[in-house]
mmCIF file of C-alpha atoms and ligand atoms in Angstrom:
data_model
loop_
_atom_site.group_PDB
_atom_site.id
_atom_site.type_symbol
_atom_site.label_atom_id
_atom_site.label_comp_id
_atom_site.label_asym_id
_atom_site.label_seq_id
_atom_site.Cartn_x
_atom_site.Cartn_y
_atom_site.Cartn_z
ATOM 1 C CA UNK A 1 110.159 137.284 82.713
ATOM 2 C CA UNK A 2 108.641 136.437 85.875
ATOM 3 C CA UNK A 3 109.411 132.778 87.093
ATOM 4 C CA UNK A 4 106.723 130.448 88.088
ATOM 5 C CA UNK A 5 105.672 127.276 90.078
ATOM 6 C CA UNK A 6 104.188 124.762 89.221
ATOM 7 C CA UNK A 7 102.742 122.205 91.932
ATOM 8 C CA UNK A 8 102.305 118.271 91.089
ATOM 9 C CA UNK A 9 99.725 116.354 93.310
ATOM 10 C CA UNK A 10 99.073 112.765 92.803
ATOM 11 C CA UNK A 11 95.500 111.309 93.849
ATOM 12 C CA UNK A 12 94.448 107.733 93.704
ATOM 13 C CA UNK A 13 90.992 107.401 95.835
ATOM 14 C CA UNK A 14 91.221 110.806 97.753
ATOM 15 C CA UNK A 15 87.573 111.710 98.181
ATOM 16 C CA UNK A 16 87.850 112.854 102.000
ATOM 17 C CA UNK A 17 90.918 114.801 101.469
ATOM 18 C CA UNK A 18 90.643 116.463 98.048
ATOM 19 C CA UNK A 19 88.532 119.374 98.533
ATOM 20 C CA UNK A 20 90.253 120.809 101.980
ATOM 21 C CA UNK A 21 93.960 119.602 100.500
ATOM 22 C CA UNK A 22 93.099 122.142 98.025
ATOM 23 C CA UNK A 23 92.400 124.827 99.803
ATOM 24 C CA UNK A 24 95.308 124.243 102.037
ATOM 25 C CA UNK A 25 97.633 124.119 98.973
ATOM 26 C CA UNK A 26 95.898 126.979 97.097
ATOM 27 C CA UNK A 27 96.136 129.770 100.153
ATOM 28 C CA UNK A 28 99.944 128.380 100.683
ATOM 29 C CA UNK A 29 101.055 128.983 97.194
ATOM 30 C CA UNK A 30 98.815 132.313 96.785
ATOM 31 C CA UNK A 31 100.859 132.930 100.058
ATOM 32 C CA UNK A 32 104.620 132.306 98.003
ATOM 33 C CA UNK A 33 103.659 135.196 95.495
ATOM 34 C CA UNK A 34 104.498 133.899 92.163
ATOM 35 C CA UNK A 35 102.183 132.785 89.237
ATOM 36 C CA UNK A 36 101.436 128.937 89.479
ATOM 37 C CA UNK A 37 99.240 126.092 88.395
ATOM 38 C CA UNK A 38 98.315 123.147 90.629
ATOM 39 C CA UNK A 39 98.753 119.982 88.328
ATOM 40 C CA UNK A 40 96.457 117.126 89.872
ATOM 41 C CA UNK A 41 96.812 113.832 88.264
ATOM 42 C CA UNK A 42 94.273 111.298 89.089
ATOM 43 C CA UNK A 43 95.714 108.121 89.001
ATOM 44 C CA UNK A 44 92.212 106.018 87.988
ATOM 45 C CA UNK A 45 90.624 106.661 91.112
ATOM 46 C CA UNK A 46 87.099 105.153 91.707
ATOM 47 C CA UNK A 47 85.689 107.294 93.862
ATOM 48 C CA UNK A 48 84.260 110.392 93.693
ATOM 49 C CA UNK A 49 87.866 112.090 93.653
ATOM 50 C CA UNK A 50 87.196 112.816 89.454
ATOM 51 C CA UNK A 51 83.658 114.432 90.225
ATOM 52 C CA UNK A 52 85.862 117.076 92.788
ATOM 53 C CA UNK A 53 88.644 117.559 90.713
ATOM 54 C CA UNK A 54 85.855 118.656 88.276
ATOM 55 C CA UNK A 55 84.373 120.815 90.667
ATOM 56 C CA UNK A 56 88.223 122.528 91.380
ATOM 57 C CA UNK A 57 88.491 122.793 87.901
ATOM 58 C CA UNK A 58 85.767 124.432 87.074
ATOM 59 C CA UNK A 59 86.441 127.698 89.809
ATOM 60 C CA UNK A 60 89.979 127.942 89.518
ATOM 61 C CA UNK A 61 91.775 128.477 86.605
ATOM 62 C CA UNK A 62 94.983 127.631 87.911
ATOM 63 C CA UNK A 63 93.787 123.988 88.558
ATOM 64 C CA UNK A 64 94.991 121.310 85.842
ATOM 65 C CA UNK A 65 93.751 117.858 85.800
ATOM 66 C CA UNK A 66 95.625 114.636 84.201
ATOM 67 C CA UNK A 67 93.013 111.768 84.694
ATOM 68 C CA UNK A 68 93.913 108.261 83.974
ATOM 69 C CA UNK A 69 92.464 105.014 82.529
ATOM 70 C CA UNK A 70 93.491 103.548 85.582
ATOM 71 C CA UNK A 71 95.284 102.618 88.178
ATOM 72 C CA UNK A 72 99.003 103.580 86.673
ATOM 73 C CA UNK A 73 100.930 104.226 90.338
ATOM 74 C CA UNK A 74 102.248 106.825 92.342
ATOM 75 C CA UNK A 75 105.690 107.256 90.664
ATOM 76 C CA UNK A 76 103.845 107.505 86.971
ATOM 77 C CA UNK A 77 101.571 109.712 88.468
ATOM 78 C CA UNK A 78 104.127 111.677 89.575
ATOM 79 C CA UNK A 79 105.840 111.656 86.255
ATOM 80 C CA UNK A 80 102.492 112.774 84.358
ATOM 81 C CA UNK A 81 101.992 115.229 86.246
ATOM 82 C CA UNK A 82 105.949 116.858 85.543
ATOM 83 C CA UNK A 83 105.875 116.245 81.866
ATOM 84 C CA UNK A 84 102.818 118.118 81.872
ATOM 85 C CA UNK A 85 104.684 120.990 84.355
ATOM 86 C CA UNK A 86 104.906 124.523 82.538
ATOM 87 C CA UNK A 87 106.733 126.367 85.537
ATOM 88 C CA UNK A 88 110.247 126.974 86.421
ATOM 89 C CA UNK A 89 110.555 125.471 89.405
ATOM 90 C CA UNK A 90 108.369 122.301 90.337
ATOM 91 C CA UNK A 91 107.175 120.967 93.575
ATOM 92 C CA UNK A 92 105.772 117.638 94.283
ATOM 93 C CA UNK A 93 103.772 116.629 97.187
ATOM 94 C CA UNK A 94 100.958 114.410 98.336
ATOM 95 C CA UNK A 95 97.391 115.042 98.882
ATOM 96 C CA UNK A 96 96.852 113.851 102.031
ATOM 97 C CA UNK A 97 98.413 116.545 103.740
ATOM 98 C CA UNK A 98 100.807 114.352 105.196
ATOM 99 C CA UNK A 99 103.711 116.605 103.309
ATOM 100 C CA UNK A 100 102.720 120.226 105.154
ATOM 101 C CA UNK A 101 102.125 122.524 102.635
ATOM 102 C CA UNK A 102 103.823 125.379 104.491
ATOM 103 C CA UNK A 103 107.388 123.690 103.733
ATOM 104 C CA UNK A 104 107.161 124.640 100.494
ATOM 105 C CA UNK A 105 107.775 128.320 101.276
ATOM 106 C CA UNK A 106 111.053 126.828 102.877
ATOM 107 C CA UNK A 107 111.771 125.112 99.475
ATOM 108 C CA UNK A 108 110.838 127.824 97.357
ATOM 109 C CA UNK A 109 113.166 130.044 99.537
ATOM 110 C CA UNK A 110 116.355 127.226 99.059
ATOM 111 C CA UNK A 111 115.344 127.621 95.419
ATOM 112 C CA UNK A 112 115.612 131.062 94.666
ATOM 113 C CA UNK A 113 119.004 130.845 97.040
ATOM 114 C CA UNK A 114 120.402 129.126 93.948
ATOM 115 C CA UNK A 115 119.451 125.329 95.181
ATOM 116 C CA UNK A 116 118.272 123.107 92.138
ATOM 117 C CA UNK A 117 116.724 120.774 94.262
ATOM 118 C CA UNK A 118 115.502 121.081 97.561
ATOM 119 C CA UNK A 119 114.142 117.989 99.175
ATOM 120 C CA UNK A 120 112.112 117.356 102.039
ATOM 121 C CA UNK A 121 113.298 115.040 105.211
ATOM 122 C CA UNK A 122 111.189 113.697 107.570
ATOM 123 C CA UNK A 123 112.661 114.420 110.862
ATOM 124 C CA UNK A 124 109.870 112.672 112.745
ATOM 125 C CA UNK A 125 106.401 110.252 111.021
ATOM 126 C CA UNK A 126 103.397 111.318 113.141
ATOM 127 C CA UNK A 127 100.517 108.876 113.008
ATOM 128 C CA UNK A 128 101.953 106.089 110.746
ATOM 129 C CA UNK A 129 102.332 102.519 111.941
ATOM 130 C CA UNK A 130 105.320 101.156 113.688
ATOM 131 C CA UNK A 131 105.598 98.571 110.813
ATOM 132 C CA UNK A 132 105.350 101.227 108.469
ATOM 133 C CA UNK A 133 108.403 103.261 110.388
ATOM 134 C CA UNK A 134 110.562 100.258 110.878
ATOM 135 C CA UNK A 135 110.455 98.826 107.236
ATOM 136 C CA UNK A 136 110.680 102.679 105.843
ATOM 137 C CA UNK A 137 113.792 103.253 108.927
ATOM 138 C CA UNK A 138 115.652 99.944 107.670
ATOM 139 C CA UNK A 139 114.598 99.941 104.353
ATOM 140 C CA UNK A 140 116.125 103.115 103.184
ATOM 141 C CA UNK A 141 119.788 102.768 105.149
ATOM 142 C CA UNK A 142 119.768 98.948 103.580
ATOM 143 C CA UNK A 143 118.976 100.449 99.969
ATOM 144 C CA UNK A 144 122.137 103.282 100.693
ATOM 145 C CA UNK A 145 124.541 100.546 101.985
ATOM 146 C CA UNK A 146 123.481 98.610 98.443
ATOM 147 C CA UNK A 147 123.639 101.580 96.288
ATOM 148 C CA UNK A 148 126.379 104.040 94.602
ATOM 149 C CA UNK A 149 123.893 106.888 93.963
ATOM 150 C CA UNK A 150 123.560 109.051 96.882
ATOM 151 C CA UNK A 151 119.785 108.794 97.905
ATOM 152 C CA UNK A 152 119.375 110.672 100.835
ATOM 153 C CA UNK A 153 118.006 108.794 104.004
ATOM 154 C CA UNK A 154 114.313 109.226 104.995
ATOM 155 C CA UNK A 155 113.287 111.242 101.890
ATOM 156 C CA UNK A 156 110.356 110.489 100.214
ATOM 157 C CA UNK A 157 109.539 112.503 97.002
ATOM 158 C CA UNK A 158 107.893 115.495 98.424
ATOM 159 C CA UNK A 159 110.492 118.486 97.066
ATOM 160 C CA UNK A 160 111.209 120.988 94.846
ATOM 161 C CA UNK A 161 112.976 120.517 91.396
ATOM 162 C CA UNK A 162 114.398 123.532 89.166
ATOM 163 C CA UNK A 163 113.360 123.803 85.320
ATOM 164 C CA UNK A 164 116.752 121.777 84.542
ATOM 165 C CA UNK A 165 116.539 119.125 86.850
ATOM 166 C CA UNK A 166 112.671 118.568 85.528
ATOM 167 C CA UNK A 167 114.077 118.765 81.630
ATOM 168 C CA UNK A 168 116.849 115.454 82.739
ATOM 169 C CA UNK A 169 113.601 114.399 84.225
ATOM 170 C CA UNK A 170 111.280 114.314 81.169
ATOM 171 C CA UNK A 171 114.874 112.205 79.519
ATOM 172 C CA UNK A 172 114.816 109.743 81.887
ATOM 173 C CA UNK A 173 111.824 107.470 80.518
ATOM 174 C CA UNK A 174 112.821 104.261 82.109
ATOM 175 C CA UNK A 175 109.691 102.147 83.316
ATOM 176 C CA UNK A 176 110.012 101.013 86.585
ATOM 177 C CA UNK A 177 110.170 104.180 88.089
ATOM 178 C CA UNK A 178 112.059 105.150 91.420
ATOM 179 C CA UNK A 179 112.016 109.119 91.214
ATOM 180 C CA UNK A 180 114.095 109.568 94.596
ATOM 181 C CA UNK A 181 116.920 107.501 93.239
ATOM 182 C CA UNK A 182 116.677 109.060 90.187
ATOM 183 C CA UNK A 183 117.227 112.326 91.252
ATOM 184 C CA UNK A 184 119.935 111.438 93.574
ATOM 185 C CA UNK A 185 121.566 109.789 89.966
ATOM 186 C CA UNK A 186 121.338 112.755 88.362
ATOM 187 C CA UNK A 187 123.532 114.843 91.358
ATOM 188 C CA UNK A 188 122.892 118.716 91.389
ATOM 189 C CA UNK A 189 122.638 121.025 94.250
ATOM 190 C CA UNK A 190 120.463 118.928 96.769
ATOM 191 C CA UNK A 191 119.330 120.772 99.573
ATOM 192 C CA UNK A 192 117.670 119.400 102.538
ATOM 193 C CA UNK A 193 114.827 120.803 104.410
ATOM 194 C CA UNK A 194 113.922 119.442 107.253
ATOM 195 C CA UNK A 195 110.138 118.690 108.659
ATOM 196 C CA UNK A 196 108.024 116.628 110.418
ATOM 197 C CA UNK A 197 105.327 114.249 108.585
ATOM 198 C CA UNK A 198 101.823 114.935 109.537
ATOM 199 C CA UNK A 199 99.205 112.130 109.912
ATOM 200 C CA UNK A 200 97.149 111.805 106.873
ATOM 201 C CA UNK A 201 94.646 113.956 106.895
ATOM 202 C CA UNK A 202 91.739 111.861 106.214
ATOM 203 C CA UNK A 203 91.103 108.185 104.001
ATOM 204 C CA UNK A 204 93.629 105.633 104.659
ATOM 205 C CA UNK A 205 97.389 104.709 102.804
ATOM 206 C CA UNK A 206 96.886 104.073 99.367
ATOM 207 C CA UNK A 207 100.027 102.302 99.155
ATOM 208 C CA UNK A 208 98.865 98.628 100.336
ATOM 209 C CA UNK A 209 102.074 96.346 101.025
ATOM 210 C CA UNK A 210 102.351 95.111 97.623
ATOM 211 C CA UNK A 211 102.936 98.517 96.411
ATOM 212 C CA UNK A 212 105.383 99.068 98.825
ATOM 213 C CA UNK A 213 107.163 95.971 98.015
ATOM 214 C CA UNK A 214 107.261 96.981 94.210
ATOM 215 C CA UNK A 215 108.708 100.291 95.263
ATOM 216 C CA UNK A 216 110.781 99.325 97.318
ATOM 217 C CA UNK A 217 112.016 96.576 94.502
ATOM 218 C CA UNK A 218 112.398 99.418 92.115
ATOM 219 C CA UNK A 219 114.506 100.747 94.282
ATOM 220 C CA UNK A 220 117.084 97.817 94.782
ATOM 221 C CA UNK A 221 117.151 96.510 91.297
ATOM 222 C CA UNK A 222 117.188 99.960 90.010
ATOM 223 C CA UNK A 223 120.086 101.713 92.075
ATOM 224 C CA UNK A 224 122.086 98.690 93.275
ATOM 225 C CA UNK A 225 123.719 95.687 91.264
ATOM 226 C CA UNK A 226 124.841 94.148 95.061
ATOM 227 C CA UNK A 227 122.264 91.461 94.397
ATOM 228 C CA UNK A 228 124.434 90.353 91.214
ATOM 229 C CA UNK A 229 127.390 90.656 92.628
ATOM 230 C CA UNK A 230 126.361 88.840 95.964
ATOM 231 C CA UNK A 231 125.459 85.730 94.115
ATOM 232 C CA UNK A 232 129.151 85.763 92.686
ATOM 233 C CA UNK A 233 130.521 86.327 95.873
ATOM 234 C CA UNK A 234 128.867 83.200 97.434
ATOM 235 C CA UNK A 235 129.913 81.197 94.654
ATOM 236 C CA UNK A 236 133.827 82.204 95.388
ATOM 237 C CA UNK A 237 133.337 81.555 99.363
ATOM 238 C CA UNK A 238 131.560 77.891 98.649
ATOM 239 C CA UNK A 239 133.959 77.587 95.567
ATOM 240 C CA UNK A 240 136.903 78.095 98.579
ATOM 241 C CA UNK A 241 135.354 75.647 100.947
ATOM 242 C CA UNK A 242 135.186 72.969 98.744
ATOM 243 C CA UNK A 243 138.820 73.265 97.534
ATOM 244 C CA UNK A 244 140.000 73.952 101.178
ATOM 245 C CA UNK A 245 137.863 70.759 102.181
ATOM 246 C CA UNK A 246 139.698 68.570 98.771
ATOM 247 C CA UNK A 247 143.101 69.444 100.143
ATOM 248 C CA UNK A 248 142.585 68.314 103.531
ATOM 249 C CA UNK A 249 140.722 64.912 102.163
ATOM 250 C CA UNK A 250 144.094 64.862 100.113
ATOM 251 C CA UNK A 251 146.011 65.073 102.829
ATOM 252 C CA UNK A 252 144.453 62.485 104.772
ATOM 253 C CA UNK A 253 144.383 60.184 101.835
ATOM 254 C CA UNK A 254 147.942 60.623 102.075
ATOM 255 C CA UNK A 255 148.432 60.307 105.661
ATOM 256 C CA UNK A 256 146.579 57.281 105.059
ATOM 257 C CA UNK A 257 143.585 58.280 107.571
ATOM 258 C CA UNK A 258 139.910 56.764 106.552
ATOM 259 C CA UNK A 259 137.342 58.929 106.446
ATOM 260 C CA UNK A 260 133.901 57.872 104.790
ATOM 261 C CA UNK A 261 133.945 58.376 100.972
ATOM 262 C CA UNK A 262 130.919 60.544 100.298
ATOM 263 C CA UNK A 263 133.103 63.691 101.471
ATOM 264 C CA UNK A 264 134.669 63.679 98.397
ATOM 265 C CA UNK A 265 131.435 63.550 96.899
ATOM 266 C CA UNK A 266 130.476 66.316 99.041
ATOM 267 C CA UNK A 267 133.306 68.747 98.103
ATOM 268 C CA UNK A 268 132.483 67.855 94.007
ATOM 269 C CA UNK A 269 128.914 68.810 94.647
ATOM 270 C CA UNK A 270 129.638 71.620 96.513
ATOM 271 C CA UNK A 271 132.849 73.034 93.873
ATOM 272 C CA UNK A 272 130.138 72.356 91.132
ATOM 273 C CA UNK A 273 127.427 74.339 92.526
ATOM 274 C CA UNK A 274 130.107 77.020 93.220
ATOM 275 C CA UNK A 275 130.938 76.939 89.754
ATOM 276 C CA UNK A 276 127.407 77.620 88.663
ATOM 277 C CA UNK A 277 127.246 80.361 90.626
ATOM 278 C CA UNK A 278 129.613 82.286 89.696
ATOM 279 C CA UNK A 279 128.382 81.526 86.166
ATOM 280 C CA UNK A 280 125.275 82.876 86.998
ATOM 281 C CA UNK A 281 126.678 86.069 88.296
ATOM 282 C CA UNK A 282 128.618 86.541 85.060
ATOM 283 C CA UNK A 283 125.404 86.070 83.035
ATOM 284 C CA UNK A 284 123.931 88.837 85.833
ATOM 285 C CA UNK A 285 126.418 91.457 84.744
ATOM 286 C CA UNK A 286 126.126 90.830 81.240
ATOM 287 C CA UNK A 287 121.773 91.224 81.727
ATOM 288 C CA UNK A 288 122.943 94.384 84.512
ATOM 289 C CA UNK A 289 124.601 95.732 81.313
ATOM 290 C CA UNK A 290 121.895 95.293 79.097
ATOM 291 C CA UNK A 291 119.268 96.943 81.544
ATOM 292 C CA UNK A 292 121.527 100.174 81.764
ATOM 293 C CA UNK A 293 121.668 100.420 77.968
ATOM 294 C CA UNK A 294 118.063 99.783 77.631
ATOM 295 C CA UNK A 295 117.023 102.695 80.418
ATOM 296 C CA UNK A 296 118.824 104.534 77.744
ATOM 297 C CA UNK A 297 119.622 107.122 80.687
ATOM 298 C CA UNK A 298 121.775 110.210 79.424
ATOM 299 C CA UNK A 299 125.105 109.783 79.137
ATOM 300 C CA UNK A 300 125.620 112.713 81.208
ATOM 301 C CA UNK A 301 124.273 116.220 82.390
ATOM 302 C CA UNK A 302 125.430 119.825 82.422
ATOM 303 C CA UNK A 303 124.606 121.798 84.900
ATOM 304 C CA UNK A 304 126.252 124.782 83.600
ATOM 305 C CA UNK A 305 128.149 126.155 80.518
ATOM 306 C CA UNK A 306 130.588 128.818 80.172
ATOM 307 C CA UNK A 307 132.026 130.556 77.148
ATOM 308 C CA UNK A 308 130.259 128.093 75.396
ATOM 309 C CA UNK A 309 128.352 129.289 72.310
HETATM 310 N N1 LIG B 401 98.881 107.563 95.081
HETATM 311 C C1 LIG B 401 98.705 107.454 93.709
HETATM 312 N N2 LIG B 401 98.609 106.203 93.162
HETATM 313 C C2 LIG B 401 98.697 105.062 93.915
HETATM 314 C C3 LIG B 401 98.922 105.187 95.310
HETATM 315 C C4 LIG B 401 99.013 106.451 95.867
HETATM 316 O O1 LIG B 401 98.615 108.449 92.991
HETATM 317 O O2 LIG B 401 98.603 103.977 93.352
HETATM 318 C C5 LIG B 401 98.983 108.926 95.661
HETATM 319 C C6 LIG B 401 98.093 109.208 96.856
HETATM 320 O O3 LIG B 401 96.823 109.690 96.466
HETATM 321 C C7 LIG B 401 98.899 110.250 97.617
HETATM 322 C C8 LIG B 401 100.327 109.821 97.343
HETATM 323 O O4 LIG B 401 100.293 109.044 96.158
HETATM 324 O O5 LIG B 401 98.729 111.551 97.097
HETATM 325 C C9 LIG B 401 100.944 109.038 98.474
HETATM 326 O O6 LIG B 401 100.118 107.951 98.818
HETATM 327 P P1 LIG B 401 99.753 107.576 100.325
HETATM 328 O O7 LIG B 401 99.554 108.824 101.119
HETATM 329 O O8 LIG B 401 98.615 106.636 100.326
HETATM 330 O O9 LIG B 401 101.081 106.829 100.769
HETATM 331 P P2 LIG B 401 101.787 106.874 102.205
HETATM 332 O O10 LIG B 401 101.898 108.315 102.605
HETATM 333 O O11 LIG B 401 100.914 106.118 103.127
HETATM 334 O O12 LIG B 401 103.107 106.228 101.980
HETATM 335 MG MG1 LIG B 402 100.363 109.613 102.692
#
């Protein structure tokens, strides 16, 4: 049977951008050759991005809509629109334009060249701010040196997922949602493809800095237990210090040298405080624990099968 694509766009507010997006995204995937739908979910926009989506609708076929209640976020949006995906391969992007929809010919072709996912990374960010560039620049090599799963540097979730990768995906129904660490999690072919990030096309970021923040949060307590750990770790250090600084008050008790009495009661407070630390790391692992059980992730994916019925 002939395979198809299915494309996932997310829109929050995206009146300026909707109508043309479309038609860039449209001629693109006519372009590619096989059957596909266009999943948009609107993620409780309040401007007239429903009333267009409508419109789209309404003359093309191939056009599904997802609208939400309200404002739900990107990475749910994102997620809506997949478990809704019918295709065989499917390929996420943003509206804005900011993703060029001509990479996904490059992503199709990595797919059908046996890739399961093929990701895009953003060589160069044209027309964002510097702020924007630096936190995204030091943000993502902070998050790998924290993390165990491979997330690739400077990747944002514009790429192409195979059927399989999609089915782990529909699994995987943890709330706080970081779908490029996810994937990484997961493993699989990953294949890179390599472009540069437009300006948005029109409308401003729809990701204000507390939704950046809460992403970016996702991220760390998601894919990393280094917090925990680092809390422990401080505990052992000050724990050291203070026994390092009771010998040598010892020794000068010994040696008969004065020294002012509160450094003893400097050492006890700092041992103590130590102590509760590294308590409160324990109790961290034990809640770390709890969390992974709770995202209730598989226990483990095949990617392929031989000799196996
Ligand atoms: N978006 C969404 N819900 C939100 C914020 C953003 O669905 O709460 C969509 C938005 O319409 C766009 C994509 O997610 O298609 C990326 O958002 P944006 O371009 O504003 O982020 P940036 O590129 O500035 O990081
Ligand atoms: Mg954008």
């Amino acid at each position: 049977m002939e395979k198809t694509l299915s494309l996932i766009v997310p829109v929050y507010n995206e009146e300026e951008v909707l109508r043309i997006s479309f038609e860039k995204m449209d001629e693109q995937m006519k372009k590619i050759g096989y059957p596909y739908e266009i999943i948009y979910v609107n993620d409780g926009s309040r401007d007239g991005s429903m009333k267009i989506l409508r419109e789209i609708a309404k003359e093309n076929p191939q056009v599904k809509v997802r609208s939400f209640s309200r404002n739900f976020g990107h990475q749910t949006a994102v997620t809506c629109g997949m478990d809704a995906a019918k295709g065989d391969a499917l390929i996420i992007i943003d509206v804005d334009l900011q993703d060029p929809p001509e990479v996904i010919a490059d992503m199709v072709k990595a797919w059908e060249n046996g890739a399961d996912i093929a990701y895009g990374k953003r060589l160069k960010r044209k027309g964002e701010t510097i702020f924007k560039k630096l936190t995204a620049f030091a943000y993502y090599r902070v998050l790998k040196s924290m993390s165990a799963t491979p997330i690739p540097l400077d990747t944002g979730d514009f790429r192409l997922i195979d059927r399989k990768v999609a089915d782990v995906f529909l699994k995987m129904r943890e709330h706080n949602r970081f779908l490029r660490g996810m994937s990484g999690w997961m493993g699989f072919e990953a294949v890179p493809i390599e472009y540069v990030r437009n300006e948005r096309f029109a409308g401003k970021t729809k990701y204000t800095l507390k939704k950046m923040l809460r992403l970016a949060s996702d991220g760390i307590i998601g894919f990393s237990d280094r917090p925990l750990t680092l809390c422990g770790e401080f505990g052992a250090v000050l724990l050291t210090l203070a026994g390092l600084g009771l010998v040598a008050l010892i020794v000068l008790a010994c040696c008969k040298v004065s020294f002012p009495a509160w450094l003893w009661a400097l050492c006890g407070l700092v041992g103590l405080n130590a102590v509760t630390l590294l308590f409160m790391s324990l109790q961290g692992m034990y809640l770390n624990r709890m969390y992974d059980e709770l995202k209730d992730r598989p226990l483990y994916i095949v990617a392929e099968e031989l000799n196996m019925e």
